[in-house]
Short mmCIF file of C-alpha atoms in Angstrom, two decimals:
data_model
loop_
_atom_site.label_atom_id
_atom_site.label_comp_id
_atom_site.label_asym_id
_atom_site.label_seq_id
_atom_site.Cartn_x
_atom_site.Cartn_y
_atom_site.Cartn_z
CA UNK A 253 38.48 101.53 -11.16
CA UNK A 254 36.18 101.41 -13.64
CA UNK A 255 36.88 102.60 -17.53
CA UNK A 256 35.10 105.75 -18.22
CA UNK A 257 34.70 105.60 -21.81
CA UNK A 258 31.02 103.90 -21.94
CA UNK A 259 30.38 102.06 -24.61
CA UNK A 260 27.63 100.60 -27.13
CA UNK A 261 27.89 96.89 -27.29
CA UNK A 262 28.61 97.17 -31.31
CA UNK A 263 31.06 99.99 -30.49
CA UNK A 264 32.49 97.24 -27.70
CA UNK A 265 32.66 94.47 -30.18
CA UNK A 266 34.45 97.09 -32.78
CA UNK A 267 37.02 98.28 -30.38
CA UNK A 268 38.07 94.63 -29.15
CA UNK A 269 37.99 93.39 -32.52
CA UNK A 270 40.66 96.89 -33.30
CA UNK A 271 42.64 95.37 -30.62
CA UNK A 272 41.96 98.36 -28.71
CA UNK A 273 43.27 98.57 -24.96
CA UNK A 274 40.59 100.64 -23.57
CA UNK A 275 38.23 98.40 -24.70
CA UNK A 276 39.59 95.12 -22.78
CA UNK A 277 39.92 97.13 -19.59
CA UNK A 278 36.30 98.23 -20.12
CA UNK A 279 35.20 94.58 -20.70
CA UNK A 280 36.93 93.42 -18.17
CA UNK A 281 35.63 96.09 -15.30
CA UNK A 282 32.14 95.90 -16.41
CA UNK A 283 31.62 92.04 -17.01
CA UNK A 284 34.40 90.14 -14.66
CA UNK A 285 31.87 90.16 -11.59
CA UNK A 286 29.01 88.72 -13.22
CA UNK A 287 31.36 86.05 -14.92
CA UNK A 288 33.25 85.38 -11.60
CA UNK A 289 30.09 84.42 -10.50
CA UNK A 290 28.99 82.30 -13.02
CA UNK A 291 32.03 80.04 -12.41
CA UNK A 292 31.72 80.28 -9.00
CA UNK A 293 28.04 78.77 -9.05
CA UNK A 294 30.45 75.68 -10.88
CA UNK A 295 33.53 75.69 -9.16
CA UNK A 296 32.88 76.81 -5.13
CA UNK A 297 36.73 77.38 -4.61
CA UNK A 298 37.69 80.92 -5.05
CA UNK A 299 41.17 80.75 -6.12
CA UNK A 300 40.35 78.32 -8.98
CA UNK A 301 37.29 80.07 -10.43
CA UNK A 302 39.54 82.97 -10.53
CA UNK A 303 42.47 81.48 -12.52
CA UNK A 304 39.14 79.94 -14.48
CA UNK A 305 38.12 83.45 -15.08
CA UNK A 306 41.53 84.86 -16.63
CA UNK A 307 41.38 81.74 -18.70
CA UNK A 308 37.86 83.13 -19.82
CA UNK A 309 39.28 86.41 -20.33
CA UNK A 310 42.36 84.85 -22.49
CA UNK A 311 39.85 82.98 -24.79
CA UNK A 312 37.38 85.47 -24.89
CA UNK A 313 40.37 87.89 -26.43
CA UNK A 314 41.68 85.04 -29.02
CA UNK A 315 37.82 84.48 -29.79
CA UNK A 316 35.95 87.34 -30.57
CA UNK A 317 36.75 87.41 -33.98
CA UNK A 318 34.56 84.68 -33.85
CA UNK A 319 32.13 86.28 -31.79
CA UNK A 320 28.43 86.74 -34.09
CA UNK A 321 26.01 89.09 -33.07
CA UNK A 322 23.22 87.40 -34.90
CA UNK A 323 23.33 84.80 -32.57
CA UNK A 324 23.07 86.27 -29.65
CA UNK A 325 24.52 89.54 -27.08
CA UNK A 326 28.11 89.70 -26.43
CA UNK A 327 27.62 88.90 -22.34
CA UNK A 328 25.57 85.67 -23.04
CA UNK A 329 28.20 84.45 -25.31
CA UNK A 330 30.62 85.49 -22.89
CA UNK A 331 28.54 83.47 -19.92
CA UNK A 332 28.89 80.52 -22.03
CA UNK A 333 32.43 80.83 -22.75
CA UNK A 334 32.41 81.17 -18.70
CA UNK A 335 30.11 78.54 -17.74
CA UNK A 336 31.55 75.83 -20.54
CA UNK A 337 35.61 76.49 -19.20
CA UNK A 338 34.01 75.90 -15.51
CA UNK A 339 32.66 72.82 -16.13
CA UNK A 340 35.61 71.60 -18.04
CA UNK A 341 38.15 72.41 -15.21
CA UNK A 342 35.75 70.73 -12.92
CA UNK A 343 35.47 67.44 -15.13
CA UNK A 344 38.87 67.34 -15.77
CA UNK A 345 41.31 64.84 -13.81
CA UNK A 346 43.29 67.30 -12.09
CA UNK A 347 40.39 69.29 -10.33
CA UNK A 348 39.14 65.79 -9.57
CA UNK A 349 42.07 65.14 -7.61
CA UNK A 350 42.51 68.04 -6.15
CA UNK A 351 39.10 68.26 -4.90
CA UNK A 352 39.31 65.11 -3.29
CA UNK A 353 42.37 65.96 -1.45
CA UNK A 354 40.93 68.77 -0.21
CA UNK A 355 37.89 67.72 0.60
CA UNK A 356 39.70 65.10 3.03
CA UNK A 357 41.42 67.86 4.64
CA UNK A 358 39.01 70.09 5.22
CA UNK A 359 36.24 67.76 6.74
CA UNK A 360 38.64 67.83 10.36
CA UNK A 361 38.75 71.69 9.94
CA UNK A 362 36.28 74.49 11.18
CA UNK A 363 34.31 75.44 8.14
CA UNK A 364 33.78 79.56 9.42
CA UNK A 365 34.08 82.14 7.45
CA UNK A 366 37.43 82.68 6.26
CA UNK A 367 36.54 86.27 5.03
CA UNK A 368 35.11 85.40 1.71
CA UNK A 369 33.27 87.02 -0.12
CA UNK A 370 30.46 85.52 -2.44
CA UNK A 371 29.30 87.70 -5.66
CA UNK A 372 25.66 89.14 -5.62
CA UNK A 373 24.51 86.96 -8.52
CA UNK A 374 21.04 89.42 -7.88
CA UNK A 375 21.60 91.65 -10.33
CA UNK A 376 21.47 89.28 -13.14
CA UNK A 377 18.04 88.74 -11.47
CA UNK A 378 18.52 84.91 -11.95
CA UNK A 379 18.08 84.25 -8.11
CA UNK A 380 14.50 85.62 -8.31
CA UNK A 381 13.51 83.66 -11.49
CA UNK A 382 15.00 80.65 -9.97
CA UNK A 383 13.11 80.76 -6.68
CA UNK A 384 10.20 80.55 -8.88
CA UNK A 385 10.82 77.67 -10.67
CA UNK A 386 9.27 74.33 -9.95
CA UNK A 387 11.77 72.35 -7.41
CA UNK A 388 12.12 69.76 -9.46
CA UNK A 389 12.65 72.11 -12.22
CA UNK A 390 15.13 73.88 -9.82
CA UNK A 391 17.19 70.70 -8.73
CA UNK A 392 17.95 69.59 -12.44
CA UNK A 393 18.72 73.07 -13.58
CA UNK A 394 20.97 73.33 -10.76
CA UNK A 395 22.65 70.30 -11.56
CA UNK A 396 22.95 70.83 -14.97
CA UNK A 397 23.79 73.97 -15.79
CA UNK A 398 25.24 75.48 -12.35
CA UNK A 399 27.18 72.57 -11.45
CA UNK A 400 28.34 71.00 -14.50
CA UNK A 401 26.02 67.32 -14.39
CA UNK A 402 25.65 65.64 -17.37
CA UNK A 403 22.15 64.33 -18.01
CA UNK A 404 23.36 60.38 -16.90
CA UNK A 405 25.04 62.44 -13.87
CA UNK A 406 21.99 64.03 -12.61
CA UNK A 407 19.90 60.90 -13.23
CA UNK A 408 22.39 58.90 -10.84
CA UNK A 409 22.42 61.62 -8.39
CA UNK A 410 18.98 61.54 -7.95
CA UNK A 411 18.13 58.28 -8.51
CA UNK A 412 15.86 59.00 -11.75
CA UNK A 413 15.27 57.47 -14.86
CA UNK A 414 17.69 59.42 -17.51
CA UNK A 415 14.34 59.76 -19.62
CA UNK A 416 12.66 61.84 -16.41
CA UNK A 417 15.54 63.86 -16.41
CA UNK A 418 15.51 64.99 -20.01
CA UNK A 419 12.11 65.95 -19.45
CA UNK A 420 12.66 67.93 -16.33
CA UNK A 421 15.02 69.73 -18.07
CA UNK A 422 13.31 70.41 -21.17
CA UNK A 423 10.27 71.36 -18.81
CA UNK A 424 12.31 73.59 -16.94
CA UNK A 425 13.93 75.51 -19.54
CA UNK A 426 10.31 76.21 -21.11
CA UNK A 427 9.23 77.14 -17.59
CA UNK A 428 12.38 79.77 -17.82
CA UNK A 429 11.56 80.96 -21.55
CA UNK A 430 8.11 81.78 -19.76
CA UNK A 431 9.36 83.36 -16.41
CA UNK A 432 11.81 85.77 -18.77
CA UNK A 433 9.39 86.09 -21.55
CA UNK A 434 11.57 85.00 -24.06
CA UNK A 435 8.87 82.35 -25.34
#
């Protein structure tokens, strides 16, 4: 159920620096979706983005003391905090491991529908600004930033000189600035 009490994002920030309750139950009900489904763009398993996401949740709490508003809003700090734990748990050696176990076990298993559920990432309106990027644009930014590549990563994976990549990236985040008018 979602917290009542609406509030301002300074009045947000306030309260959760106060230590208030209300205010982490608020935070949580109004931003865990659209964090869940940041890490689950990184980490595809459902179970693991969501022990990724009460991780996110932990530092967010022990962090927002650190948290400045000149720098940005409180949910794309947040998205970062979400999207930079992701990619760690997915570079680190125990989720390699892991994933390759499972990945040998579930190749001789039907891969139906077990009932999931994937989030509507739609209302951040990234799918529709994506769709319009170049593809090329699209396959590094996927890489990168959706599925944790580093720039040497994404140059092996496509078979690319690393210098190509850094431009394709460069070119695609100035293609996004454009799309989202934040140039």
């Amino acid at each position: 159920m979602l917290n009542a009490v609406p509030y301002t994002e300074t009045e947000l920030i306030a309260a959760l620096r106060e230590g208030a309750q209300s205010a982490y139950s608020y935070l949580y009900d109004h931003y865990s979706a659209a964090l869940y489904g940041c890490i689950l763009q990184i980490i595809p398993e459902h179970e693991q983005a969501e022990d990724v996401l009460q991780e996110v949740f932990i530092k967010i709490f022990q962090k927002i003391e650190q948290y400045d508003s000149g720098k940005g809003r409180l949910f794309t700090w947040m998205m970062q905090i979400a999207r930079n734990m992701a990619i760690d748990k997915v570079r680190s050696k125990g989720y390699k491991n892991n994933h390759r176990v499972a990945t040998f076990v579930t190749d001789d298993m039907d891969q139906g529908d077990h009932g999931s559920v994937t989030p509507n990432m739609d209302h951040l309106g990234m799918d529709k600004v994506l769709i319009s990027l170049d593809k090329t644009h699209k396959q590094v930014i996927d890489l990168a930033y959706f599925k944790g590549y580093t720039q040497n990563e994404i140059a092996k994976e496509l078979d690319i000189p690393i210098g190509t990549v850094k431009t394709r990236v460069r070119n695609a985040l100035t293609q996004l600035r454009k799309l989202l008018n934040l140039s």
